[in-house]
Tab-separated table of C-alpha atoms in Angstrom:
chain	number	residue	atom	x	y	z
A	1	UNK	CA	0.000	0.000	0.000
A	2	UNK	CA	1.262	3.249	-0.998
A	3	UNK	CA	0.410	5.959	1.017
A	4	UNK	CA	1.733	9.548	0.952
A	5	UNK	CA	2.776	10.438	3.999
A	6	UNK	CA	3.297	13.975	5.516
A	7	UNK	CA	4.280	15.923	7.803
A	8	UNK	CA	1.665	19.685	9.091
A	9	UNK	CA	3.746	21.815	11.123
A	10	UNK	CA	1.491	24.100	13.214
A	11	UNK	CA	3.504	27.065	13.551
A	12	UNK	CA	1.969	30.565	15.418
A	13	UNK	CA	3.934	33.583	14.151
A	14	UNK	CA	4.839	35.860	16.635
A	15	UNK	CA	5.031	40.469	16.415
A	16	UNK	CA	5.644	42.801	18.922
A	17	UNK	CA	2.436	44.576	17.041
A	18	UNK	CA	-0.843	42.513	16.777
A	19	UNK	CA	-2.266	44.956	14.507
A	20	UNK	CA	0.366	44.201	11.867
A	21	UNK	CA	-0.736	40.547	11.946
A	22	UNK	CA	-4.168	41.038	10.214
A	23	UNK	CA	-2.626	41.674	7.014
A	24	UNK	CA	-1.350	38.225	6.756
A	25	UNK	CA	-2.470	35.084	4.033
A	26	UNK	CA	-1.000	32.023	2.615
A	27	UNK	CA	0.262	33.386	-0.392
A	28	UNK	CA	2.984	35.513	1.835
A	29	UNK	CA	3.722	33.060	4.074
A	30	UNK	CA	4.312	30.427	1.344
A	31	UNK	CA	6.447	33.163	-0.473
A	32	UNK	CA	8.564	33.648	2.324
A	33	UNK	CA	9.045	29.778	3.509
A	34	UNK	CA	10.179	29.166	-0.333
A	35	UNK	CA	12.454	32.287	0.301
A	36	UNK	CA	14.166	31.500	3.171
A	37	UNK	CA	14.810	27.934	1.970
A	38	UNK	CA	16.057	29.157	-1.142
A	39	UNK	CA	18.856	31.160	0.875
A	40	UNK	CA	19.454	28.374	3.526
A	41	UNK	CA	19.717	25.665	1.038
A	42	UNK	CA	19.960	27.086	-2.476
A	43	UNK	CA	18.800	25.368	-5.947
A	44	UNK	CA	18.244	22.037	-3.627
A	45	UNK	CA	15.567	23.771	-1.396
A	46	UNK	CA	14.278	24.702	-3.883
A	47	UNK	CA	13.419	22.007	-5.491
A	48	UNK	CA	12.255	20.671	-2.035
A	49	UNK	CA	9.519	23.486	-1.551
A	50	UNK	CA	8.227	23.323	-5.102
A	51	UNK	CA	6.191	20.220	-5.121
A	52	UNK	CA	5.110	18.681	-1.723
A	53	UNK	CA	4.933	21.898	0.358
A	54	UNK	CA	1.969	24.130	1.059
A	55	UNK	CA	0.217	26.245	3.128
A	56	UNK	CA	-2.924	25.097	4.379
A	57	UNK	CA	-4.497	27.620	6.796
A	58	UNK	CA	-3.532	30.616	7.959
A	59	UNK	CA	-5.612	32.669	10.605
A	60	UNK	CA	-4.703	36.271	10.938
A	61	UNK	CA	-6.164	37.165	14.148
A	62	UNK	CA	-4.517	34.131	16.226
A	63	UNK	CA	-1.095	34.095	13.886
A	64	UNK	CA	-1.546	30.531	13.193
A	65	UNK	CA	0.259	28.994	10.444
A	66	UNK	CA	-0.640	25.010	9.240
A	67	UNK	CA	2.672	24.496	7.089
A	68	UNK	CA	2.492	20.878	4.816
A	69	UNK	CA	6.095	19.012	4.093
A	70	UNK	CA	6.353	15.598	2.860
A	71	UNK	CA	7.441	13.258	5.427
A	72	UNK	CA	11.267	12.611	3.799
A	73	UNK	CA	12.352	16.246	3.822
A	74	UNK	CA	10.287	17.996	6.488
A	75	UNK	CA	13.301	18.186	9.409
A	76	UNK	CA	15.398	19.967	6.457
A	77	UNK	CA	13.100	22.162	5.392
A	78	UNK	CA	11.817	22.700	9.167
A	79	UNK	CA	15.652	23.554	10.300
A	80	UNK	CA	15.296	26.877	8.030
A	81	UNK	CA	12.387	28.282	9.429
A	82	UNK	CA	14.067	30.114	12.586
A	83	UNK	CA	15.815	31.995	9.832
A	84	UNK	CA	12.508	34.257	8.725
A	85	UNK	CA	12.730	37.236	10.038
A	86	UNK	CA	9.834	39.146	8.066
A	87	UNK	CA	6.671	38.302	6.143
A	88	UNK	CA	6.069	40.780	3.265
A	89	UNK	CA	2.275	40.434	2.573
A	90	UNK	CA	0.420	42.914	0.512
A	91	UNK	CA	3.660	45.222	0.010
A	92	UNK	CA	4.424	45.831	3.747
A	93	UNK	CA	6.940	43.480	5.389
A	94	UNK	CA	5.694	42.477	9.025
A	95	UNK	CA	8.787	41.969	11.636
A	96	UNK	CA	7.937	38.647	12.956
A	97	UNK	CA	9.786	34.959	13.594
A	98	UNK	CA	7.339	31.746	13.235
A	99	UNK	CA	7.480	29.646	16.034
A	100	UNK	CA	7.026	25.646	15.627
A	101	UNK	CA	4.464	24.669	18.379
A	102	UNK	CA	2.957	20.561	17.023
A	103	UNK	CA	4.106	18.571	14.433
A	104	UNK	CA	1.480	16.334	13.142
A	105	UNK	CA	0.465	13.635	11.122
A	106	UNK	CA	-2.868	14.888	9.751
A	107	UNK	CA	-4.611	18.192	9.932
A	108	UNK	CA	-6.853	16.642	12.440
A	109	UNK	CA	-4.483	15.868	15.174
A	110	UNK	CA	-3.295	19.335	14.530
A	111	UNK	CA	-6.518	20.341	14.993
A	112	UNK	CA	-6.854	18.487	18.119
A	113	UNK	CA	-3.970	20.449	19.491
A	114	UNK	CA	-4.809	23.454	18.769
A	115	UNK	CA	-8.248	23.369	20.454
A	116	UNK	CA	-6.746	22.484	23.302
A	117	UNK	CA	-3.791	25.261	22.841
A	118	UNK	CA	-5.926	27.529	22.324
A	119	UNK	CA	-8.463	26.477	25.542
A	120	UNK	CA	-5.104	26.868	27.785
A	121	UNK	CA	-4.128	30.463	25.954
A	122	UNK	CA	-7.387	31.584	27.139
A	123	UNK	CA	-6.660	31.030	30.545
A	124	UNK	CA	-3.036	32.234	30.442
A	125	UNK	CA	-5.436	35.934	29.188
A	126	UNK	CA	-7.576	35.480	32.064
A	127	UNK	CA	-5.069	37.568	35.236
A	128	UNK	CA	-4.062	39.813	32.159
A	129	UNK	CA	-7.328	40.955	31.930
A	130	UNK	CA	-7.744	44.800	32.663
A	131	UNK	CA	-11.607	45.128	32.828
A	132	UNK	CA	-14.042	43.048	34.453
A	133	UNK	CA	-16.308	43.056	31.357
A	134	UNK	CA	-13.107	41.353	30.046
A	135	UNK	CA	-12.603	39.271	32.623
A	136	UNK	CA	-15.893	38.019	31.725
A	137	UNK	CA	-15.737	37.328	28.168
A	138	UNK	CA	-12.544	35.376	28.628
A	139	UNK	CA	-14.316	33.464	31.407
A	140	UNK	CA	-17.599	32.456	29.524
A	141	UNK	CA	-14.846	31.628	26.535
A	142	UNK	CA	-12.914	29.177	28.654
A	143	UNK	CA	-16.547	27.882	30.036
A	144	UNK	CA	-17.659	27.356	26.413
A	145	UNK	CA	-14.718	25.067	25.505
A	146	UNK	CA	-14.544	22.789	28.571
A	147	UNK	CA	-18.505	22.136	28.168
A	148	UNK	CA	-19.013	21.416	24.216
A	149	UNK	CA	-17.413	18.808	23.057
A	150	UNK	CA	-16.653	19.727	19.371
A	151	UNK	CA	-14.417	18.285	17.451
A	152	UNK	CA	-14.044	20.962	14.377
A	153	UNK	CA	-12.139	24.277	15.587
A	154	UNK	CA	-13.518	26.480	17.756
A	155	UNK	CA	-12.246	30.003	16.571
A	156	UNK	CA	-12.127	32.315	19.270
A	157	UNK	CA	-12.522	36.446	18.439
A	158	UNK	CA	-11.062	37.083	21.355
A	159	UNK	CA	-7.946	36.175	20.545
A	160	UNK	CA	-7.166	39.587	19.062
A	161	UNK	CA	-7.620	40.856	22.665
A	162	UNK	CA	-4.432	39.241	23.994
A	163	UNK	CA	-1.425	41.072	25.269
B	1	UNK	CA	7.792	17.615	30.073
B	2	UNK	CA	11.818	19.324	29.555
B	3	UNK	CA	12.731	22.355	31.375
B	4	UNK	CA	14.309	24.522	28.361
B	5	UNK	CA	16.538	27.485	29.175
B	6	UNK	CA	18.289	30.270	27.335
B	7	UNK	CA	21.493	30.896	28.350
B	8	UNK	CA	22.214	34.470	26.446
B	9	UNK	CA	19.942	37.395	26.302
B	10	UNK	CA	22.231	40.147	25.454
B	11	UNK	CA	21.863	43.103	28.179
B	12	UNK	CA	21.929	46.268	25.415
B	13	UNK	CA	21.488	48.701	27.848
B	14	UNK	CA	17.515	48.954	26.464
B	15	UNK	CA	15.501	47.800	29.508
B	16	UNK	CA	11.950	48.149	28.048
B	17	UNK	CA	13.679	46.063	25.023
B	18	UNK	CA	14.509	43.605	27.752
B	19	UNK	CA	11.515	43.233	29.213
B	20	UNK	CA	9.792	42.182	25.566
B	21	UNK	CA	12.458	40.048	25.277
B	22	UNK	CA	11.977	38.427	28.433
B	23	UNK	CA	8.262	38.065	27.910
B	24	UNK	CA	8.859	36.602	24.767
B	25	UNK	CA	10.987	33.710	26.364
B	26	UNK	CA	8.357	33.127	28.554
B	27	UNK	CA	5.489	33.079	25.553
B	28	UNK	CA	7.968	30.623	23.913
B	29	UNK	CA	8.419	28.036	27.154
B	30	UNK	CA	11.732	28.897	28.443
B	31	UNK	CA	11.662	28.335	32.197
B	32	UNK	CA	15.579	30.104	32.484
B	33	UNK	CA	16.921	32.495	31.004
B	34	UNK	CA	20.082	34.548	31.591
B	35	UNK	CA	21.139	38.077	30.971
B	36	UNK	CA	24.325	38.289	29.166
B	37	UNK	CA	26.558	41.109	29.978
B	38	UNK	CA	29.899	41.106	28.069
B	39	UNK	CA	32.468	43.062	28.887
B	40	UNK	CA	35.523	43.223	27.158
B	41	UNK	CA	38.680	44.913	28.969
B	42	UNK	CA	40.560	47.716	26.844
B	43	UNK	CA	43.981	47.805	27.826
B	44	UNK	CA	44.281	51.817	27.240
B	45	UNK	CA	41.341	52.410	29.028
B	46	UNK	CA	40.745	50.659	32.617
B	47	UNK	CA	36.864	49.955	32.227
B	48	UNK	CA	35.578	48.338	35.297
B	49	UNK	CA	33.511	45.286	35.598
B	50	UNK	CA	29.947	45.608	34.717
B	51	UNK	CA	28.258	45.864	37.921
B	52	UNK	CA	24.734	43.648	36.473
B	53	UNK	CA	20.848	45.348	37.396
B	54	UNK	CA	19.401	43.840	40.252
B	55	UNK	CA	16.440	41.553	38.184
B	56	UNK	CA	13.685	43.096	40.672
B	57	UNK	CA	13.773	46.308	38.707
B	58	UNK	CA	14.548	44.809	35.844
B	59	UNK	CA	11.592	42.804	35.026
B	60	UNK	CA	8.244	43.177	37.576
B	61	UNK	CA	6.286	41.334	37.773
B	62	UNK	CA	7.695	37.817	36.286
B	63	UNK	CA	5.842	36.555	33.375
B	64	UNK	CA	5.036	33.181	33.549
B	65	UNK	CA	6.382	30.045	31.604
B	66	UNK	CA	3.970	29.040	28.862
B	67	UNK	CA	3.072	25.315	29.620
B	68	UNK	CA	3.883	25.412	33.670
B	69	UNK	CA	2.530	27.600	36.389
B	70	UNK	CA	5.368	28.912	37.465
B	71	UNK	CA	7.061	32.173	36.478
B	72	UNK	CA	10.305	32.423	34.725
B	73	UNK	CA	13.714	32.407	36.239
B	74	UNK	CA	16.103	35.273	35.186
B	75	UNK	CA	20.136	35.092	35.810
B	76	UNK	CA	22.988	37.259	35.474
B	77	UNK	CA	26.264	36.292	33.384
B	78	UNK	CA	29.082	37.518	32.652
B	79	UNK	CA	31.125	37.289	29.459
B	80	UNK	CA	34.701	38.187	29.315
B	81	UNK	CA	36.566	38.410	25.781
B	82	UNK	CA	39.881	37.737	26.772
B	83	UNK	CA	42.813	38.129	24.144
B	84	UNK	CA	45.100	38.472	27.269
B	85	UNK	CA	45.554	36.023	30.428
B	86	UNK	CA	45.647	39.373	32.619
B	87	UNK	CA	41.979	39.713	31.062
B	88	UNK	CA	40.500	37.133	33.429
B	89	UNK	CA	41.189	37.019	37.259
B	90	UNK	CA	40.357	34.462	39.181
B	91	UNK	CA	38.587	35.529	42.385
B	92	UNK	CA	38.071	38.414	41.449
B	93	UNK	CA	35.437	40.179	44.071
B	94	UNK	CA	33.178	41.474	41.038
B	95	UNK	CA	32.660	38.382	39.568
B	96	UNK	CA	30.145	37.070	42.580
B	97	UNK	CA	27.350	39.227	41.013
B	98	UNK	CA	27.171	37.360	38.208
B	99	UNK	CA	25.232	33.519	38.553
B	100	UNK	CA	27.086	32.424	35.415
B	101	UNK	CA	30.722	33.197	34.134
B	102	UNK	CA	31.712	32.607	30.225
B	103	UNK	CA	34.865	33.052	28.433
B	104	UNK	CA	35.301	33.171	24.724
B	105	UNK	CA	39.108	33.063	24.280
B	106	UNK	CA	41.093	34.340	21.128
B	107	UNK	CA	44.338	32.511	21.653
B	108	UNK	CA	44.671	29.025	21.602
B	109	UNK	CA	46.871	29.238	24.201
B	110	UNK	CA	44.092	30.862	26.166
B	111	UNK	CA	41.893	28.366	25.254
B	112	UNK	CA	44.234	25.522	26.505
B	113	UNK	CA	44.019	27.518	30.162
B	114	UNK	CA	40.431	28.234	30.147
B	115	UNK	CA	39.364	24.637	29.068
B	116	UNK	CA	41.741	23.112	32.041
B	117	UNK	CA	41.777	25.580	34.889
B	118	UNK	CA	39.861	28.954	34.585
B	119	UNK	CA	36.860	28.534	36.931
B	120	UNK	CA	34.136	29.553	34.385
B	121	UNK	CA	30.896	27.734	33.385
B	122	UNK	CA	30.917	28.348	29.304
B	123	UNK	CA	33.122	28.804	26.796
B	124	UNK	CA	32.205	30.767	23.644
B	125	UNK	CA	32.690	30.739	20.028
B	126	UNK	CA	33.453	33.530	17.994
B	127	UNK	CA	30.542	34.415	15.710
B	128	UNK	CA	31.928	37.188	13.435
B	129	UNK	CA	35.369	35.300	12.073
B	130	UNK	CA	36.844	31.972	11.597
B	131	UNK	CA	38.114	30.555	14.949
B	132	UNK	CA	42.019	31.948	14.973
B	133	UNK	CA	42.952	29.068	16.552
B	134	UNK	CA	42.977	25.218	16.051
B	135	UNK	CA	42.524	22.545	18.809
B	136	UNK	CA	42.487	19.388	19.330
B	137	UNK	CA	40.734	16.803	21.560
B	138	UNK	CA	42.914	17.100	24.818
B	139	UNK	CA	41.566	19.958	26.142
B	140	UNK	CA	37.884	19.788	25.185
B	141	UNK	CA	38.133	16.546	27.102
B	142	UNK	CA	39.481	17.853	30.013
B	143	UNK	CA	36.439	20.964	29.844
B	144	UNK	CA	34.023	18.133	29.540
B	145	UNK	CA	35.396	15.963	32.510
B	146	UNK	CA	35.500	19.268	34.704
B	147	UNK	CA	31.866	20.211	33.765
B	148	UNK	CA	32.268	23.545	31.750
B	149	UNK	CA	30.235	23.480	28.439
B	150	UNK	CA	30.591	25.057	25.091
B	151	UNK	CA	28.336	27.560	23.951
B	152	UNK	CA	26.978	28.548	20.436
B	153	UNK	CA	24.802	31.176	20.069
B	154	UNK	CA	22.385	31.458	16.931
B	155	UNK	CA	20.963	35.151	16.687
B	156	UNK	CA	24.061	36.368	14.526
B	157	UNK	CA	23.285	34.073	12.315
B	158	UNK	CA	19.736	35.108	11.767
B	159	UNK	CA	21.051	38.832	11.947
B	160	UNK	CA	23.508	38.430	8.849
B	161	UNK	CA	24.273	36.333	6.234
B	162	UNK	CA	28.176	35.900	6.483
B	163	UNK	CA	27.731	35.096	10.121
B	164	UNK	CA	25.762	32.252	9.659
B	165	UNK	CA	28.438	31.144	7.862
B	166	UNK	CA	30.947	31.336	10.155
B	167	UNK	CA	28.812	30.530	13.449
B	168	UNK	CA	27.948	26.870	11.499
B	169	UNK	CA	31.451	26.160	10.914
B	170	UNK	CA	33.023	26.839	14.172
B	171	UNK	CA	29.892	25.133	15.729
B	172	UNK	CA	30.272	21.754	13.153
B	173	UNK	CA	34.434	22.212	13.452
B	174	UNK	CA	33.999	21.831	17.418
B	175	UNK	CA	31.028	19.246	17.255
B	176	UNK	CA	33.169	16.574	15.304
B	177	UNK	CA	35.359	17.237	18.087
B	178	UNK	CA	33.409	17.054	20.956
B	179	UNK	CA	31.161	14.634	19.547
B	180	UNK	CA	28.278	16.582	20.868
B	181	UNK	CA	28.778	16.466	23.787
B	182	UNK	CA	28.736	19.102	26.567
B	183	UNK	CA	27.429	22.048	23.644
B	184	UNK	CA	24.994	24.208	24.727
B	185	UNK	CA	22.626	26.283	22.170
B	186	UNK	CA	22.229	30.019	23.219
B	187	UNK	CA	19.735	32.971	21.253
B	188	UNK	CA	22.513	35.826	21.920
B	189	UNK	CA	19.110	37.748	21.105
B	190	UNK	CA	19.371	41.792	21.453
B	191	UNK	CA	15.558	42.046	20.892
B	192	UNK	CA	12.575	40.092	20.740
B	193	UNK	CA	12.422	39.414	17.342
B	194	UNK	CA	15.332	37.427	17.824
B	195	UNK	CA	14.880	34.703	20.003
B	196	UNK	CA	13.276	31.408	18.874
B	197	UNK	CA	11.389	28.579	20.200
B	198	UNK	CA	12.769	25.831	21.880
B	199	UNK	CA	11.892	23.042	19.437
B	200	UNK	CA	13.539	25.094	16.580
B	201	UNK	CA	16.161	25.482	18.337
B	202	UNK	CA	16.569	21.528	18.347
B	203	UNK	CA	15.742	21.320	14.781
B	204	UNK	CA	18.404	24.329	14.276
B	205	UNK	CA	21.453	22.442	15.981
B	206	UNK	CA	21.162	20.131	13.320
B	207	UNK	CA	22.901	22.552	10.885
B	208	UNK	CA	25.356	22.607	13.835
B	209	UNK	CA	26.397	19.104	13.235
B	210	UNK	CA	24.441	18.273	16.690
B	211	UNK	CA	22.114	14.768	16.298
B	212	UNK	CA	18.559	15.037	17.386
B	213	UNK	CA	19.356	13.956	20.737
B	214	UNK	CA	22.656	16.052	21.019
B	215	UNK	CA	20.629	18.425	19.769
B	216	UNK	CA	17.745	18.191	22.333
B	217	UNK	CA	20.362	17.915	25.237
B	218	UNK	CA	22.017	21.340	24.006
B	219	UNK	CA	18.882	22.891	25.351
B	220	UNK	CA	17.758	21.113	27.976
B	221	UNK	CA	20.115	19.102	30.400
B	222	UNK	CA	23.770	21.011	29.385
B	223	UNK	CA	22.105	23.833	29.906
B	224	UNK	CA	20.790	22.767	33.587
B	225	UNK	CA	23.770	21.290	34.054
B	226	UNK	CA	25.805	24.124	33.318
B	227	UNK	CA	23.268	26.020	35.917
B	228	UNK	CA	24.326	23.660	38.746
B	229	UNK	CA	27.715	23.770	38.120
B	230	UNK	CA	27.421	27.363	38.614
B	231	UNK	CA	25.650	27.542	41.766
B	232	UNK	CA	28.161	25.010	43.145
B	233	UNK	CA	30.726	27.667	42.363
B	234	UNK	CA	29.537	29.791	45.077
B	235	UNK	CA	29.959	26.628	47.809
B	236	UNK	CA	32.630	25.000	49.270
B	237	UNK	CA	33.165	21.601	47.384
B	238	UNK	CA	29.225	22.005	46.829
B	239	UNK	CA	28.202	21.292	50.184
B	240	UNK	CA	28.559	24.250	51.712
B	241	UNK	CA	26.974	27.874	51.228
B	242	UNK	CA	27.257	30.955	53.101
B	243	UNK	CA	24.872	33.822	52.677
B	244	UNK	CA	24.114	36.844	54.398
B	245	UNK	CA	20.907	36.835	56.652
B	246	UNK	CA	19.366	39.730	54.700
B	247	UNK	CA	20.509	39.259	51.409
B	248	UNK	CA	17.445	39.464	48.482
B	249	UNK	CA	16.990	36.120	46.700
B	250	UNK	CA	14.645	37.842	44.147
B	251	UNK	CA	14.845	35.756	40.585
B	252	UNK	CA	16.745	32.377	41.973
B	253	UNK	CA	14.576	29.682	43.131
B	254	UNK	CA	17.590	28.809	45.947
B	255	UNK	CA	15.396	27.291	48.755
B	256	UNK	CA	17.546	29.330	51.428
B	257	UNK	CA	17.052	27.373	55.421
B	258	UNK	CA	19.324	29.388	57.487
B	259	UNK	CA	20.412	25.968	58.999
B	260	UNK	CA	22.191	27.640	62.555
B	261	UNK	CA	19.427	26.340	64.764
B	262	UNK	CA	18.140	23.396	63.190
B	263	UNK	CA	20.040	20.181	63.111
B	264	UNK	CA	21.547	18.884	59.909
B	265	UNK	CA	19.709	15.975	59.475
B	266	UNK	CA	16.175	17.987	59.756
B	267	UNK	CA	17.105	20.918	57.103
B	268	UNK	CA	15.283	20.999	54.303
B	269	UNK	CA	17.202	19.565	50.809
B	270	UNK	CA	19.118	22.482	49.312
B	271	UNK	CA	19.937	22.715	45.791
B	272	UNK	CA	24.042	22.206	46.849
B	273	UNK	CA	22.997	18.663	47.560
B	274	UNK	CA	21.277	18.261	44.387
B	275	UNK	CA	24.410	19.547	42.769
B	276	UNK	CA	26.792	16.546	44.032
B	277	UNK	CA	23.723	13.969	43.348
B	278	UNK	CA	23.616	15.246	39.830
């Protein structure tokens, strides 16, 4: 049985400026991974990036990134990431580094993870919040995802509301 | 679940800078993290010792680690270019501000001493040329059977390309050396931007020459272990401490039992004792 195998890298991109993150989409992100490879590993990068890699979700008010690599190169490829250090999208170029937080073997286990990242980000909000009207958004959030037992994503808008 | 530590945030005299970057270790699941100052003595000039910011009004409150509840633990090194033997004294009385002490030598004569008896924690490479000097595997033996650890830091690299260069060669030239062993991964990061995560870090050493697990232990257990062998620095053989009776343990997690009017047997189990079990 031939099956191809690969390899989703959930990887959140982190800026000192949230604002600057909403300008984000796939097509600069995949510009940029194929960039930095390029540098990092020249004509044989690639190559790598051209077939096999892709972008497969990006959400601009969280900063997460699902990255695809086939399963034979994806350490390679993954060991040039750390070397972004902007993400030009719609002619601006947004200071920011990604940073790797799951590797998994299908979108769903990613999925799985992030849920539950996500669930524990909302509680690492809850002392910063300044407001007790905030305090209790973030608290009927967290109550939301520990009672429903979804398994597609639960996007949160709140998200934009952290540091 | 590994505790993951950063040995080398670069103090550049920006505090609020600082304090992002600090944050940002914490965001990324760093549990250490230490504040680099290097000094480098001028010969013409007699600059004195920096004299390191006490981390209470430095960074206040302490953000806390991503993935623990705990907040993050912030030490003070010092790092010495030396390109003279007068450059590095050993007991000196302004080294005991500092938790951590690193050398990056220039000689290879200098090199030979600090590897076998200069009382320092890390040794650094030179990120911005070749290494001037060759060695062998004598004295990197002797480093590792003494407990001091080699340091590579990454955030030149990322800065500039002909530094990446040069940082991956003297990092793969000492690695087939070492085998791996004993090599601890640093950021060097000036600002937040800088620093990366701890699992890309791994993935990173691999450009290093470092295997996965080499690579994994440059961040994790050298690190701690370079952490100990500091603290036991400050005791006598590692068993013994002294400390003053008001002295501010802000930013160390030292568990201090002043010990004169409890029995031996009933103290509680400092850290020094962890240090000889390790």
């Amino acid at each position: 049985m031939v099956r191809v195998k690969s390899r989703y890298l959930l990887c959140e991109v982190n800026v000192t400026d949230r604002n600057q993150l909403l300008q984000l989409d796939d097509r600069a992100v995949s510009a940029s991974v194929k960039d930095v490879v390029q540098r990092m590993y020249g004509d044989y990068g690639a190559a790598l990036c051209s077939f096999g890699f892709s972008v497969k979700y990006v959400n601009a008010v969280s900063g997460i990134v699902f990255l695809r690599f086939p399963k034979k190169c994806y350490k390679r490829l993954w060991s040039a990431l750390p070397f972004i250090t902007s993400i030009e999208a719609r002619g601006k170029k947004i200071q920011c580094f990604l940073n790797c937080i799951y590797v998994g073997g299908t979108i769903r286990t990613c999925q799985k993870f992030l849920i539950r990242y996500n669930a524990h980000q909302l509680r690492r909000m809850l002392p910063k919040c300044k407001s007790e009207e905030e305090k209790h958004k973030v608290q009927q959030a967290i109550l939301d995802c520990c009672l429903t037992a979804r398994t597609d994503e639960s996007e949160d808008p709140l998200e934009s509301e952290e540091d | 679940m590994a505790e993951f530590m950063d040995l080398n945030l670069t103090f550049s005299g920006d505090k609020a800078e600082l304090r992002k970057l600090v944050d940002t270790a914490a965001h990324l699941g760093y549990s250490t993290v230490a504040i680099n100052y290097v000094f480098e003595p001028n010969p013409k000039k007699k600059t004195p010792v920096p004299i390191p910011v006490p981390v209470a009004k430095l960074v206040h409150p302490l953000p806390v680690v991503q993935g623990c509840s705990r907040p993050i633990r912030i030490l003070n090194r010092l790092t010495i270019m030396m390109s003279d033997p007068s450059h590095y004294r050993a007991s000196s009385p302004e080294y005991k501000h500092f938790d951590l002490l690193a050398v990056q030598p220039n000689t290879d004569k200098l090199f030979l001493s600090a590897c076998m008896t200069y009382d320092v924690d890390l040794i650094c490479f030179s990120v911005s040329d070749r290494l001037p000097f060759f060695y062998k595997r004598a004295p990197v033996h002797g480093a590792m059977e003494r407990g001091v650890a080699f340091e590579v830091s990454y955030a030149a690299g990322i800065r500039d390309s002909t530094r990446r260069r040069y940082t991956m060669a003297n990092a793969m030239f000492h690695s087939d050396i070492c085998k791996g062993k004993n090599m601890v991964v640093s950021s060097g990061a000036e600002r937040a931007l800088e620093i990366r995560g701890p699992y890309d870090v791994m993935n990173l050493s691999q450009l290093f020459g470092l295997t996965e697990r080499h690579g994994k232990d440059a961040v994790t257990t050298n690190c701690r272990r370079v952490v100990l062998h500091a603290e036991s620095r400050k005791t006598a053989g590692g068993i013994i401490r002294t400390f003053r009776r008001d002295e501010a343990t802000v930013g160390t997690s030292t568990v201090d039992t002043s010990g004169e009017d409890c029995p031996a047997a009933k103290r509680a189990k400092t850290q020094d004792d962890q240090a000889i079990e390790a």
